[in-house]
Every structure is written in structure tokens, then in C-alpha cells.
Amino acid sequence: MRAVSQDSFGDPTVLHAVEVPVPALLPSEVLVRVHATGVNPVDAMVRSGAFAMLGQPPFVLGWDVSGVVEETVPGVTRFEVGDEVYGMPFFPRAGNAYAEYVAVPSRQLARKPAAIDHDHAAALPLAGLTAWQALVDAAGVSEGDKILIHAGGGGVGHLAVQIAKARGAHVVATASAAKHDFVLGLGADEVIDYRAVDITEAIKGMDVVLDTVGGAVGRQSIEVLRPGGLLLTIVDRMDRELRAATIDAGRRFAGITVEPDYVGLEALAALVDAGKLRPYVEHAIPLDDAAKAHELIESGRTQGKIVLTL
Amino acid sequence: MRAVSQDSFGDPTVLHAVEVPVPALLPSEVLVRVHATGVNPVDAMVRSGAFAMLGQPPFVLGWDVSGVVEETVPGVTRFEVGDEVYGMPFFPRAGNAYAEYVAVPSRQLARKPAAIDHDHAAALPLAGLTAWQALVDAAGVSEGDKILIHAGGGGVGHLAVQIAKARGAHVVATASAAKHDFVLGLGADEVIDYRAVDITEAIKGMDVVLDTVGGAVGRQSIEVLRPGGLLLTIVDRMDRELRAATIDAGRRFAGITVEPDYVGLEALAALVDAGKLRPYVEHAIPLDDAAKAHELIESGRTQGKIVLTL
């Protein structure tokens, strides 16, 4: 089968098409024919060597998958051949989803939301689970909570805005001016141009802040939280100084790492099918042009998500 | 740290104590100080080479763990240092739980049931999830269902009897005469000595049969099911002839392979804490005597479970 691999760390041009065997299934696994696979910022960090999560190349990136069950091993009861499924296999180990077929443990998959196609479903697992596990599992966001979502137009941010709204929260989002209409269209109650406004002046008393940007944004976020409020960060989770500063200021801190989770996938699919969540795909690019997708994601200017199609 | 490893396939004497580094944590993982680790029939099959699921030795067996969180990586929010947890890491890959410490993805753990100690909690994950995923996830056993559980005194069977009763089913179990009191004590409505009675004569009209024995028992089970009834097997899931014979007879067939599942672990813990489920530990043996535990499990005469203690 066709896959996109890399033999060394480096810029996007290290990504190239290869022919490899169709993966063999272990007990509990399902073989998925990949229709689309999502591209995430973490993919670029692993590709470049900035985050050597998978050890040395060669390896095949790709943690987001939407496709059709091609084969199951005896012992799997959750799916049958022909079912449309989506999921996030094996994170933080090699996902291997930049490929025609991928092997996935059955409880790392859920049924694809019926209301969206594979391209859109492939945009959902890693970013959507990140948002879900932060807002719902860690923060327990509910009716009336005031929440600030940084980069509300980004891959995780645009899903977080919709999930927080679906939970009944009052959502403030930051975004560059060019993305304001997009973010308001997602349901955000207020959008703030972080380039034009000092957010520590403009925003006060938040119950929860979701930082998807990192760096100075984390420090600023402490000030916009109410006492006892919760800073969630998907970027600076290793930053002990930020953690200490948050706690010293009487706020709470939680770093977030996404994890495979069929319950979260099912919850996200239910929101999609209820019309409350829709992943936005800015670019759908053929798998063989994975390098181009990585250039785009590294530009930092993406609105919503990038997927690779097969 | 101390662990029990093996350098070749073979009889129980290949298991020996080794000193190995404490595992490094990847994102999403928790380091658990192991208080007890369960021994399952699959452990013996992998050790001997009968089921080369982990490739060639050396490897460290052990999928059942109960212990205390020693460390978490930033990004984990489900647990804190000091929490008592239990789970089934990485199945069907190497679990590495025959050791002082084990690294486990946070969503492959749940809080240890408060009502039982570590020795008992370590007896629950693999066998309990097998029973739960078969009876609840695959069969949807509910109030009034008539279910036959083969080897109702065994590692999976004794948990399956209690789970089925907790779901409101009418439970018939098979067991050798010596285990009848034990199985009745678990709540079974009827116990049948499969050595003295032809079960195809004695039992009719079952909605569900759980086969934990395999071989001739699977064939006999077809006859005791009502038309449309479901044969669950955790042993002969690869047996295409059994599957075909079951379907030809107008019954349904589902092979079961257990899979990590925090939702299942939480459900099992809730049943334990509600007083409806209690794992029975026949032998608690020091980790260094793992070979003895394997001899016992291979005898096929175990009642309930065997655990290794640290």
C-alpha cells in the first residue's frame, strides 16, 4: 500500500511516498481503509525533530483517521466490515495514518458522525478530543461558565468554541481581525483582536481559560481568571514556572495531553449529528502532497484544519 | 527496579527476577507503583510460546495492575500522585506489569474500587473487562435474560456470574462438583456438574451462552441456545467452523478479545463498591515466585484468580 514516510528529521520535504505492506492486525484491532487523515501541529513538530516523540525515523506520521472498516480480527464486536469509523490510533506512539490502510484498536475508534463526510471527520479526532478532554473531562465546563478560548479560529480553538457553547458556556475568543467573522459564526459571544487590545485590560473574571497558543499568552491568562479559576494549556504543560505562577496567584492550572478515548469520540460525533459541532476544513490536500500540508500548518495562519485525502 | 522477565519461551522456570530501569513516561502516562499484578491464562500461553503475541523474548509479562500513582507527566489530569488505581495496560502489547513500577496511559486506568484491597483489585481488570465486554458491550445482557456461563468458578467465569446477576439475568453455570458451593455463593441460580450431566439435555432455551472453556463446549453450546440466541466465546474466537455451525443453526456468534477500557473499569469498580461484585483470589504469591503462579494457572484447577504481590 501507499504511505508517506520520512527517513530523517527535517523540513517538510523529508516527507515522501513509499510502498509498504498493509499492516497485520493484532487481537482487538480493526483495519481501516483511510479516506482522509488529519494534519496537526504536533505532526510538524515530530517530523522536524523538535519533539522526538517517536524516536528516530523512519516512521509514518498520522493520528487522525476517517475511513471504512476493511477487516476485523475475530474477537472484535464493536464494528463490522463496511462500517464508517473515525479515531486517533495509538497516540502518543506512531499512528501510521498517513497511509492507505491503518490498524486501530477497536476502542480507539467510534462511528463516524453521519452528518459529515470523511474529510471533515478526519479533522475531528485529535483536535476535538484535545478540546473535549480539556473543557469537559478536566474543567467540567457547564451552563453559564465564562470561558476564554485563545486562538478561537485555530484547529483546536474552533472546536473548543463550539463545544463550550454546546455546554452552555459564555464564550470569549481571541482571534486576529481577519478571523472574527469566522469565530463569531462558530457561536462565540465575544471575539477580541489580541493584536489590538491588551486582553488583561479587556477581559476579567473568567472561570476557565483555554490556552492553545503558549508563551506570553499563558502569563496573561492568569490575570483574566477569577480567583480559583482554571488555566488549561495544551501547549505549555511542561512549564513549571507558569504552573507555579498560576497557583501563587490563587488560580488553578492543568496541562492537557490528548489521549485515545472512544467515549470522547462518541460524544463529539453526537454533537456533530445534533448540529452543534462542525469541523472546518480549510485545505483538503492529496496524501502525496503531505509536504505542502506541513508547510501550511507551520505557517500558523490556518483557519480550522488541514486534512490529507486518499 | 525489580521485574520478572524471560529470555526464552518455555515452561514456568523460564521466568526469573531481573533488575531493569524504572520505565520512562510518555505523554499521557502515569507511573504506577505496583502493589499486586494478576496472572491470567493468556500469560502462560505467551510465556510458553503457544501464542507469540509479543514476538520473541525477552519481555516482561503482566497486564493486570493495582497500585498507587507514583508520578504523572504534565498533561495528565485524571490522577494525582498518591491515587489508588487499577487497570490493564497496553493489552495486546507488552504490559510489563510483573514489576515494581509500570507506565500506563491514564485512560487505561480507573480508580481502584475502595471496597477491596490491591490484591483483589489486581484480580479484576483483564478477567473482569473480558466478562464485561462480552456480557454488557457485546451481548447487552439485561433483566430476565437467561444465560449459561461455562466454568462459572473460573477466573472470568466467577466474575461473569456476578456481573450477569447484577444485570438481572437468570444465571446457569457449569462447574465441577467441588466448586458448586462457591458458584452458588456468587449468586448463580443453578449450577450444573458438566461431568455428570449432558448439558445439551439438561439446559434449553438460553438467550446467551458464555464459553470460557472452548473445544467441545462450544459445539454443545449451540444446542442449548434458543433460536437467535448468542454464543459468546473468549477461547475459540478464531474457530471459523464453530462460527459457521452456530450461524447455520440459526444462532448468533461473537468471539471476544479483551481491550483496555476505562469505562469498563469504572463500571466494574462501581459494581464492587455497590457490593455486587467481588473478585475471589485463591492464591496471592510473591512476585519472585511467578513460576509457581504459572504452574498453578496451567493446572486448570484454579478457583477464581491468582495474583502476584509486591
Coordinates of C-alpha atoms in Angstrom, one line a residue:
Chain A
M1 CA 0.0 0.0 0.0
R2 CA 1.0 3.6 -0.3
A3 CA 2.1 5.7 2.7
V4 CA 4.0 8.8 3.4
S5 CA 7.1 8.3 5.4
Q6 CA 10.4 10.1 6.3
D7 CA 13.9 8.8 6.7
S8 CA 15.3 11.8 8.6
F9 CA 14.2 14.7 10.7
G10 CA 13.9 18.0 8.7
D11 CA 11.7 20.4 6.8
P12 CA 8.5 19.3 5.0
T13 CA 10.5 18.0 2.0
V14 CA 11.6 14.9 4.1
L15 CA 8.1 13.6 3.6
H16 CA 7.8 11.2 0.7
A17 CA 5.6 8.5 -0.7
V18 CA 6.6 4.9 -0.1
E19 CA 5.2 1.4 -0.7
V20 CA 4.8 -0.6 2.5
P21 CA 2.9 -3.8 3.5
V22 CA -0.7 -3.5 4.7
P23 CA -0.4 -3.7 8.5
A24 CA -1.1 -7.0 10.2
L25 CA -3.8 -6.9 12.8
L26 CA -3.2 -7.8 16.4
P27 CA -6.1 -9.0 18.7
S28 CA -8.7 -6.3 19.2
E29 CA -7.7 -4.4 16.0
V30 CA -9.6 -3.2 13.0
L31 CA -8.1 -2.5 9.6
V32 CA -9.4 0.8 8.3
R33 CA -9.2 1.9 4.7
V34 CA -8.3 5.5 5.1
H35 CA -10.4 8.1 3.3
A36 CA -8.8 11.1 4.9
T37 CA -6.2 11.8 7.6
G38 CA -5.8 15.0 9.6
V39 CA -2.7 17.1 9.9
N40 CA -1.9 18.6 13.3
P41 CA 0.8 20.9 14.6
V42 CA 2.2 18.0 16.6
D43 CA 2.8 16.2 13.3
A44 CA 5.1 19.0 12.2
M45 CA 7.0 19.0 15.5
V46 CA 7.6 15.3 15.3
R47 CA 8.6 15.5 11.6
S48 CA 11.1 18.2 12.3
G49 CA 12.7 16.6 15.3
A50 CA 11.6 19.4 17.6
F51 CA 9.6 16.8 19.6
A52 CA 11.2 13.3 19.2
M53 CA 8.2 11.5 20.5
L54 CA 8.5 8.6 18.1
G55 CA 12.3 8.1 18.4
Q56 CA 14.4 8.1 15.2
P57 CA 13.0 7.9 11.7
P58 CA 11.9 6.2 9.6
F59 CA 8.3 6.4 10.8
V60 CA 4.9 7.2 9.4
L61 CA 3.0 10.1 10.9
G62 CA -0.7 10.5 11.2
W63 CA -3.0 10.2 14.2
D64 CA -6.4 11.3 12.7
V65 CA -8.3 8.9 10.6
S66 CA -11.7 8.7 9.0
G67 CA -12.5 5.7 6.8
V68 CA -14.2 2.4 6.3
V69 CA -13.6 -0.9 8.1
E70 CA -11.9 -3.2 5.7
E71 CA -11.3 -6.1 8.0
T72 CA -11.6 -7.1 11.7
V73 CA -9.9 -9.8 13.7
P74 CA -12.1 -12.4 15.3
G75 CA -12.8 -11.1 18.8
V76 CA -13.8 -7.6 17.7
T77 CA -17.5 -6.9 18.2
R78 CA -17.8 -3.2 18.0
F79 CA -17.6 -2.9 14.2
E80 CA -18.2 -4.8 11.1
V81 CA -16.7 -4.7 7.6
G82 CA -18.1 -1.7 5.8
D83 CA -18.7 0.5 8.9
E84 CA -17.7 4.1 8.6
V85 CA -15.4 5.0 11.6
Y86 CA -13.1 7.7 12.8
G87 CA -10.5 7.9 15.5
M88 CA -7.0 8.7 16.8
P89 CA -4.9 5.5 16.8
F90 CA -2.0 4.9 19.2
F91 CA -1.2 8.4 20.2
P92 CA 1.5 9.2 21.6
R93 CA 3.0 6.2 19.8
A94 CA 3.2 6.0 16.0
G95 CA -0.2 6.4 14.4
N96 CA 0.7 5.4 10.9
A97 CA -2.4 7.1 9.4
Y98 CA -0.6 8.9 6.5
A99 CA -1.4 5.7 4.6
E100 CA -4.0 3.8 2.6
Y101 CA -4.7 1.4 5.5
V102 CA -4.2 1.7 9.2
A103 CA -4.6 -0.8 12.1
V104 CA -6.6 0.6 15.0
P105 CA -7.7 -1.0 18.3
S106 CA -11.5 -1.1 18.2
R107 CA -11.8 1.0 21.4
Q108 CA -9.8 3.8 19.8
L109 CA -12.5 4.2 17.1
A110 CA -16.1 5.3 17.1
R111 CA -18.7 5.5 14.4
K112 CA -18.1 8.5 12.0
P113 CA -20.6 11.2 12.6
A114 CA -23.2 10.7 9.9
A115 CA -23.7 14.4 9.2
I116 CA -20.2 15.0 7.8
D117 CA -18.0 13.4 5.2
H118 CA -14.7 11.7 5.7
D119 CA -12.7 14.8 5.0
H120 CA -14.4 16.6 7.9
A121 CA -14.5 13.6 10.2
A122 CA -10.7 13.3 9.8
A123 CA -10.3 16.8 11.1
L124 CA -12.0 16.0 14.3
P125 CA -10.3 13.3 16.5
L126 CA -7.0 14.8 17.7
A127 CA -8.1 18.4 17.9
G128 CA -11.7 17.6 19.0
L129 CA -10.5 15.1 21.7
T130 CA -8.0 17.7 22.9
A131 CA -10.8 20.3 23.3
W132 CA -13.2 17.8 24.8
Q133 CA -10.7 16.4 27.4
A134 CA -9.7 19.9 28.4
L135 CA -13.1 21.5 28.6
V136 CA -15.3 18.6 29.7
D137 CA -13.0 16.0 31.4
A138 CA -10.6 18.4 33.1
A139 CA -12.6 21.6 33.5
G140 CA -16.2 20.3 33.6
V141 CA -17.4 23.3 31.7
S142 CA -21.1 23.8 32.2
E143 CA -24.1 26.2 31.8
G144 CA -23.2 29.8 32.5
D145 CA -19.4 29.3 32.9
K146 CA -17.4 32.2 31.5
I147 CA -14.6 30.9 29.3
L148 CA -11.8 32.5 27.3
I149 CA -10.5 30.5 24.3
H150 CA -7.3 31.7 22.8
A151 CA -6.9 31.3 19.0
G152 CA -10.6 30.6 18.6
G153 CA -10.1 30.2 14.9
G154 CA -7.4 27.6 15.1
G155 CA -7.5 23.8 14.8
V156 CA -8.3 23.1 18.5
G157 CA -9.8 26.6 19.1
H158 CA -12.6 26.5 16.6
L159 CA -13.8 23.1 18.0
A160 CA -13.4 24.3 21.6
V161 CA -15.6 27.4 20.9
Q162 CA -18.4 25.2 19.6
I163 CA -18.1 22.6 22.4
A164 CA -18.1 25.3 25.1
K165 CA -21.2 26.8 23.5
A166 CA -22.9 23.4 23.3
R167 CA -22.2 23.1 27.1
G168 CA -24.0 26.4 27.7
A169 CA -20.9 28.5 28.5
H170 CA -20.4 32.2 27.7
V171 CA -17.5 32.1 25.3
V172 CA -15.0 34.8 24.7
A173 CA -12.4 34.1 22.0
T174 CA -9.3 35.8 20.8
A175 CA -8.5 35.9 17.0
S176 CA -6.8 38.1 14.5
A177 CA -9.2 40.6 12.9
A178 CA -9.4 38.5 9.7
K179 CA -10.9 35.6 11.6
H180 CA -13.5 37.5 13.6
D181 CA -16.5 36.7 11.3
F182 CA -15.4 33.0 11.3
V183 CA -15.2 32.8 15.1
L184 CA -18.5 34.7 15.6
G185 CA -20.0 32.2 13.1
L186 CA -19.0 29.4 15.4
G187 CA -21.1 30.9 18.2
A188 CA -18.6 32.8 20.2
D189 CA -20.3 35.5 22.3
E190 CA -17.4 37.9 22.0
V191 CA -14.2 38.0 19.8
I192 CA -11.2 40.0 20.8
D193 CA -8.4 41.0 18.5
Y194 CA -5.4 40.2 20.7
R195 CA -3.2 42.4 18.4
A196 CA -5.2 45.5 19.0
V197 CA -6.3 45.0 22.6
D198 CA -4.5 44.2 25.9
I199 CA -6.5 41.2 27.0
T200 CA -5.5 41.7 30.6
E201 CA -7.4 45.0 30.4
A202 CA -10.3 43.9 28.2
I203 CA -11.2 40.6 30.0
K204 CA -11.8 39.9 33.7
G205 CA -13.3 37.2 35.9
M206 CA -13.1 34.2 33.6
D207 CA -13.9 30.8 35.1
V208 CA -11.8 29.0 32.6
V209 CA -9.1 29.9 30.1
L210 CA -8.0 27.5 27.3
D211 CA -4.5 28.5 26.1
T212 CA -3.8 26.9 22.6
V213 CA -1.0 29.5 21.9
G214 CA 1.5 29.3 24.7
G215 CA 4.3 31.7 25.7
A216 CA 3.2 35.1 26.9
V217 CA -0.4 34.2 26.4
G218 CA -0.2 31.8 29.4
R219 CA 1.1 34.6 31.7
Q220 CA -1.6 37.0 30.5
S221 CA -4.2 34.4 31.1
I222 CA -3.6 34.2 34.8
E223 CA -4.8 37.8 35.1
V224 CA -8.0 37.3 33.3
L225 CA -9.1 34.4 35.5
R226 CA -11.2 34.9 38.6
P227 CA -9.7 33.7 41.9
G228 CA -10.0 29.9 41.8
G229 CA -10.4 29.9 38.0
L230 CA -8.7 27.3 35.9
L231 CA -6.0 27.8 33.3
L232 CA -5.9 25.0 30.8
T233 CA -3.0 24.8 28.5
I234 CA -2.4 22.4 25.6
V235 CA 1.0 24.0 24.8
D236 CA 3.0 24.8 28.0
R237 CA 2.0 21.8 30.1
M238 CA 5.7 21.3 30.9
D239 CA 6.2 24.9 32.1
R240 CA 6.8 24.7 35.8
E241 CA 7.1 28.4 36.2
L242 CA 3.8 29.1 34.6
R243 CA 2.2 26.4 36.8
A244 CA 3.8 27.9 39.9
A245 CA 2.8 31.5 38.9
T246 CA -0.8 30.4 38.3
I247 CA -1.1 28.7 41.7
D248 CA 0.7 31.5 43.5
A249 CA -1.9 33.8 42.1
G250 CA -4.7 31.7 43.6
R251 CA -5.8 30.2 40.3
R252 CA -5.7 26.5 39.2
F253 CA -3.5 25.0 36.5
A254 CA -4.0 22.0 34.2
G255 CA -1.8 20.9 31.4
I256 CA -3.5 18.8 28.8
T257 CA -2.2 15.9 26.7
V258 CA -4.7 14.3 24.4
E259 CA -5.3 10.5 24.7
P260 CA -7.2 7.9 22.7
D261 CA -10.8 7.8 24.0
Y262 CA -13.8 6.2 22.3
V263 CA -16.1 7.9 24.8
G264 CA -14.9 11.3 23.8
L265 CA -15.2 10.4 20.1
E266 CA -18.8 9.2 20.6
A267 CA -19.6 12.4 22.4
L268 CA -18.1 14.5 19.6
A269 CA -19.9 12.6 17.0
A270 CA -23.2 13.1 18.9
L271 CA -22.6 16.8 19.0
V272 CA -21.9 16.8 15.2
D273 CA -25.0 14.9 14.4
A274 CA -27.0 17.2 16.7
G275 CA -25.8 20.1 14.5
K276 CA -23.8 21.7 17.4
L277 CA -20.3 21.0 16.2
R278 CA -18.8 21.2 12.8
P279 CA -15.1 20.9 12.0
Y280 CA -13.9 23.5 9.5
V281 CA -11.5 22.2 6.8
E282 CA -9.6 24.9 5.2
H283 CA -7.4 22.7 3.0
A284 CA -8.0 19.2 1.7
I285 CA -4.8 18.0 0.0
P286 CA -3.9 14.7 -1.6
L287 CA -1.8 12.5 0.6
D288 CA 1.1 12.6 -1.8
D289 CA 1.3 16.4 -1.2
A290 CA 1.8 15.9 2.6
A291 CA 4.8 18.3 2.4
K292 CA 2.6 21.1 1.3
A293 CA 0.2 20.4 4.1
H294 CA 3.1 20.7 6.6
E295 CA 4.2 24.0 5.1
L296 CA 0.7 25.3 5.6
I297 CA 0.4 24.1 9.2
E298 CA 3.7 25.6 10.0
S299 CA 2.7 29.0 8.7
G300 CA 0.5 29.4 11.8
R301 CA -2.2 31.1 9.7
T302 CA -4.5 28.2 9.2
Q303 CA -8.2 28.7 10.0
G304 CA -9.7 25.4 11.2
K305 CA -8.0 22.3 9.9
I306 CA -6.0 20.7 7.2
V307 CA -6.6 17.1 6.0
L308 CA -4.9 14.8 3.6
T309 CA -7.2 12.9 1.2
L310 CA -6.9 9.4 -0.4
Chain B
M1 CA 13.6 -1.8 39.9
R2 CA 12.8 -5.5 40.2
A3 CA 10.8 -7.2 37.5
V4 CA 10.2 -10.8 36.3
S5 CA 11.3 -11.4 32.7
Q6 CA 12.1 -14.4 30.5
D7 CA 14.8 -14.9 27.9
S8 CA 13.2 -17.7 26.0
F9 CA 9.9 -19.4 25.6
G10 CA 9.3 -22.4 27.8
D11 CA 7.9 -23.9 31.0
P12 CA 7.4 -21.7 34.1
T13 CA 11.0 -22.0 35.1
V14 CA 12.0 -19.5 32.3
L15 CA 10.6 -16.8 34.5
H16 CA 13.2 -15.1 36.6
A17 CA 13.8 -11.9 38.6
V18 CA 15.8 -9.1 36.8
E19 CA 16.9 -5.6 37.6
V20 CA 15.7 -3.1 35.0
P21 CA 15.3 0.7 34.8
V22 CA 12.1 2.3 36.0
P23 CA 10.1 3.0 32.9
A24 CA 10.2 6.5 31.4
L25 CA 6.8 8.1 30.9
L26 CA 5.5 9.2 27.5
P27 CA 2.8 11.9 27.2
S28 CA -0.5 10.9 28.8
E29 CA 1.2 8.3 31.0
V30 CA 1.1 7.6 34.7
L31 CA 3.8 5.7 36.7
V32 CA 2.1 3.2 39.0
R33 CA 3.9 1.6 42.0
V34 CA 2.6 -1.9 41.6
H35 CA 1.1 -3.5 44.8
A36 CA -0.2 -6.5 43.0
T37 CA -0.4 -7.9 39.5
G38 CA -2.8 -10.5 38.2
V39 CA -1.9 -13.8 36.5
N40 CA -4.1 -14.9 33.6
P41 CA -4.2 -17.9 31.3
V42 CA -3.0 -15.8 28.4
D43 CA 0.2 -15.0 30.4
A44 CA 1.0 -18.7 30.4
M45 CA 0.3 -19.0 26.7
V46 CA 2.6 -16.1 25.8
R47 CA 5.3 -17.3 28.2
S48 CA 5.3 -20.8 26.7
G49 CA 5.3 -19.6 23.1
A50 CA 1.9 -21.1 22.3
F51 CA 0.7 -17.6 21.5
A52 CA 3.6 -15.5 20.3
M53 CA 1.6 -12.2 20.8
L54 CA 4.6 -10.3 22.0
G55 CA 7.2 -11.5 19.5
Q56 CA 10.4 -13.1 20.7
P57 CA 11.7 -12.8 24.3
P58 CA 13.0 -11.1 26.3
F59 CA 9.8 -9.4 27.5
V60 CA 8.0 -8.7 30.8
L61 CA 4.5 -10.2 31.2
G62 CA 1.7 -8.8 33.2
W63 CA -1.5 -6.9 32.2
D64 CA -3.3 -6.6 35.5
V65 CA -2.2 -3.9 37.9
S66 CA -3.4 -2.4 41.1
G67 CA -1.2 0.2 42.8
V68 CA -0.6 3.8 43.7
V69 CA 0.3 6.6 41.3
E70 CA 3.9 7.5 41.9
E71 CA 4.3 10.1 39.2
T72 CA 2.4 11.7 36.3
V73 CA 3.6 13.6 33.3
P74 CA 2.4 17.2 32.9
G75 CA -0.7 16.9 30.7
V76 CA -2.4 14.1 32.8
T77 CA -5.4 15.4 34.7
R78 CA -7.3 12.2 35.6
F79 CA -5.0 11.2 38.5
E80 CA -2.7 12.7 41.1
V81 CA 0.3 11.3 42.9
G82 CA -0.9 9.0 45.7
D83 CA -4.2 8.0 44.0
E84 CA -5.0 4.3 44.2
V85 CA -5.6 3.0 40.7
Y86 CA -6.1 -0.3 38.8
G87 CA -6.1 -1.2 35.1
M88 CA -4.9 -3.3 32.2
P89 CA -2.0 -1.5 30.4
F90 CA -1.3 -1.9 26.7
F91 CA -3.0 -5.2 26.0
P92 CA -2.4 -6.9 23.5
R93 CA 1.1 -5.4 23.5
A94 CA 3.6 -5.9 26.4
G95 CA 2.0 -4.9 29.7
N96 CA 5.2 -5.1 31.8
A97 CA 3.2 -5.3 35.0
Y98 CA 5.3 -8.1 36.6
A99 CA 7.4 -5.3 38.0
E100 CA 7.7 -2.8 40.8
Y101 CA 6.6 0.1 38.6
V102 CA 4.7 0.2 35.4
A103 CA 3.9 3.0 32.9
V104 CA 0.2 3.2 32.0
P105 CA -1.8 5.6 29.7
S106 CA -4.1 7.5 32.1
R107 CA -7.2 6.3 30.1
Q108 CA -6.2 2.7 30.6
L109 CA -6.6 3.2 34.4
A110 CA -9.5 3.9 36.7
R111 CA -9.7 4.4 40.5
K112 CA -9.3 1.2 42.4
P113 CA -12.6 0.1 44.0
A114 CA -12.5 1.4 47.6
A115 CA -14.1 -1.8 49.0
I116 CA -11.3 -4.1 48.1
D117 CA -7.5 -4.2 48.6
H118 CA -4.8 -4.2 45.9
D119 CA -4.6 -8.0 45.8
H120 CA -8.2 -8.2 44.9
A121 CA -8.2 -5.2 42.6
A122 CA -5.3 -6.8 40.6
A123 CA -7.5 -9.8 40.0
L124 CA -10.2 -7.8 38.3
P125 CA -9.0 -5.9 35.1
L126 CA -8.3 -8.5 32.4
A127 CA -10.8 -11.1 33.6
G128 CA -13.4 -8.5 34.6
L129 CA -13.2 -6.5 31.4
T130 CA -13.4 -9.7 29.4
A131 CA -16.6 -10.6 31.2
W132 CA -18.0 -7.0 30.9
Q133 CA -17.1 -6.5 27.3
A134 CA -18.7 -9.9 26.5
L135 CA -21.9 -9.7 28.6
V136 CA -22.6 -6.0 28.5
D137 CA -20.9 -4.4 25.4
A138 CA -21.4 -7.4 23.0
A139 CA -24.5 -9.2 24.4
G140 CA -26.3 -6.3 26.2
V141 CA -27.4 -8.8 28.9
S142 CA -30.3 -7.3 30.9
E143 CA -33.2 -8.1 33.2
G144 CA -34.6 -11.5 32.8
D145 CA -32.2 -12.8 30.2
K146 CA -31.3 -16.5 30.6
I147 CA -27.6 -17.0 30.4
L148 CA -25.3 -20.0 30.7
I149 CA -21.8 -19.4 31.9
H150 CA -19.3 -22.2 31.4
A151 CA -16.7 -22.7 34.1
G152 CA -18.6 -20.4 36.5
G153 CA -15.9 -20.9 39.1
G154 CA -13.0 -19.8 36.9
G155 CA -11.1 -16.6 36.5
V156 CA -13.5 -15.0 34.0
G157 CA -16.5 -17.2 34.9
H158 CA -16.8 -16.2 38.6
L159 CA -16.8 -12.5 37.6
A160 CA -19.2 -13.2 34.7
V161 CA -21.7 -14.9 37.1
Q162 CA -21.8 -11.9 39.4
I163 CA -22.0 -9.3 36.5
A164 CA -24.8 -11.2 34.9
K165 CA -26.7 -11.4 38.2
A166 CA -26.1 -7.7 38.8
R167 CA -27.7 -7.0 35.4
G168 CA -30.8 -9.0 36.5
A169 CA -30.2 -12.1 34.4
H170 CA -31.1 -15.7 35.4
V171 CA -27.8 -17.4 35.6
V172 CA -27.0 -21.1 35.0
A173 CA -23.4 -22.0 35.4
T174 CA -21.3 -25.1 34.9
A175 CA -18.7 -26.2 37.4
S176 CA -17.1 -29.4 38.7
A177 CA -18.9 -30.7 41.9
A178 CA -16.2 -29.3 44.1
K179 CA -16.9 -25.8 43.1
H180 CA -20.7 -25.9 43.4
D181 CA -20.9 -24.1 46.7
F182 CA -18.5 -21.5 45.5
V183 CA -20.5 -20.8 42.4
L184 CA -23.9 -20.8 44.2
G185 CA -22.3 -18.3 46.7
L186 CA -21.6 -16.0 43.8
G187 CA -25.3 -15.8 43.1
A188 CA -25.8 -18.4 40.3
D189 CA -29.4 -19.6 40.1
E190 CA -28.4 -23.1 39.0
V191 CA -25.1 -24.9 38.9
I192 CA -24.6 -27.9 36.7
D193 CA -21.8 -30.5 37.0
Y194 CA -20.8 -30.8 33.4
R195 CA -19.0 -34.1 34.2
A196 CA -22.2 -35.8 35.5
V197 CA -24.8 -34.3 33.2
D198 CA -25.1 -33.9 29.4
I199 CA -25.7 -30.2 29.2
T200 CA -27.5 -30.5 25.9
E201 CA -30.1 -32.5 27.7
A202 CA -30.2 -30.5 30.9
I203 CA -30.3 -27.0 29.5
K204 CA -32.5 -25.4 26.8
G205 CA -33.6 -22.0 25.6
M206 CA -30.7 -19.9 26.8
D207 CA -30.6 -16.3 25.4
V208 CA -26.8 -16.1 25.8
V209 CA -24.0 -18.6 26.5
L210 CA -20.5 -17.5 27.6
D211 CA -18.0 -20.1 26.7
T212 CA -14.8 -19.7 28.7
V213 CA -13.6 -23.3 28.1
G214 CA -13.6 -24.0 24.3
G215 CA -13.4 -27.1 22.3
A216 CA -16.4 -29.4 22.6
V217 CA -18.1 -27.0 24.9
G218 CA -18.6 -24.5 22.1
R219 CA -20.4 -27.1 19.9
Q220 CA -22.6 -28.2 22.8
S221 CA -23.5 -24.6 23.5
I222 CA -25.2 -24.2 20.1
E223 CA -27.8 -26.7 21.2
V224 CA -28.7 -25.0 24.5
L225 CA -29.3 -21.6 22.9
R226 CA -32.8 -20.6 21.8
P227 CA -33.1 -19.7 18.1
G228 CA -31.5 -16.3 17.7
G229 CA -29.5 -16.7 20.9
L230 CA -26.0 -15.5 21.2
L231 CA -22.9 -17.7 21.7
L232 CA -20.0 -15.7 23.2
T233 CA -16.6 -17.3 23.2
I234 CA -13.4 -15.9 24.7
V235 CA -11.5 -19.0 23.6
D236 CA -12.4 -20.2 20.1
R237 CA -12.9 -16.8 18.5
M238 CA -10.7 -17.9 15.6
D239 CA -12.8 -21.1 15.0
R240 CA -14.5 -20.5 11.7
E241 CA -16.2 -23.9 11.8
L242 CA -17.8 -23.1 15.1
R243 CA -18.9 -19.8 13.9
A244 CA -20.4 -21.3 10.7
A245 CA -22.1 -24.1 12.7
T246 CA -23.6 -21.6 15.1
I247 CA -25.0 -19.4 12.3
D248 CA -26.2 -22.4 10.3
A249 CA -28.2 -23.4 13.4
G250 CA -29.9 -20.0 13.5
R251 CA -27.9 -18.7 16.5
R252 CA -25.6 -15.8 16.6
F253 CA -21.8 -15.9 17.3
A254 CA -19.4 -13.4 18.8
G255 CA -15.8 -14.0 19.6
I256 CA -14.4 -11.7 22.3
T257 CA -11.0 -10.2 22.8
V258 CA -10.5 -8.0 25.8
E259 CA -9.3 -4.4 25.2
P260 CA -8.2 -1.6 27.6
D261 CA -11.3 0.4 28.6
Y262 CA -11.5 2.9 31.4
V263 CA -15.3 3.0 31.1
G264 CA -15.5 -0.8 31.7
L265 CA -13.0 -0.4 34.6
E266 CA -15.2 2.3 36.2
A267 CA -18.3 0.2 35.8
L268 CA -16.6 -2.8 37.4
A269 CA -15.4 -0.6 40.3
A270 CA -18.9 0.7 40.8
L271 CA -20.3 -2.8 41.0
V272 CA -17.6 -3.7 43.5
D273 CA -18.3 -0.7 45.7
A274 CA -22.0 -1.4 45.5
G275 CA -21.3 -4.9 46.9
K276 CA -22.4 -6.7 43.8
L277 CA -19.0 -7.9 42.5
R278 CA -16.1 -9.4 44.4
P279 CA -13.1 -11.0 42.8
Y280 CA -12.0 -14.2 44.5
V281 CA -8.3 -14.6 45.0
E282 CA -7.3 -18.2 45.5
H283 CA -3.6 -17.6 45.7
A284 CA -1.6 -14.4 46.4
I285 CA 2.1 -15.2 45.7
P286 CA 5.2 -13.0 45.9
L287 CA 6.3 -11.7 42.5
D288 CA 9.6 -13.6 42.7
D289 CA 7.6 -16.8 42.7
A290 CA 5.9 -16.1 39.4
A291 CA 6.9 -19.5 38.2
K292 CA 4.8 -21.1 40.9
A293 CA 1.8 -19.0 39.9
H294 CA 2.2 -20.1 36.3
E295 CA 2.3 -23.7 37.4
L296 CA -1.0 -23.2 39.3
I297 CA -2.7 -21.4 36.4
E298 CA -1.7 -24.1 34.0
S299 CA -3.2 -26.8 36.3
G300 CA -6.6 -25.6 35.2
R301 CA -7.9 -26.2 38.7
T302 CA -7.8 -22.7 39.9
Q303 CA -10.9 -21.3 41.6
G304 CA -11.2 -17.6 40.9
K305 CA -7.8 -15.8 40.4
I306 CA -4.1 -15.8 41.2
V307 CA -2.2 -12.6 41.9
L308 CA 1.4 -11.7 42.4
T309 CA 2.2 -9.4 45.3
L310 CA 4.9 -6.9 45.9

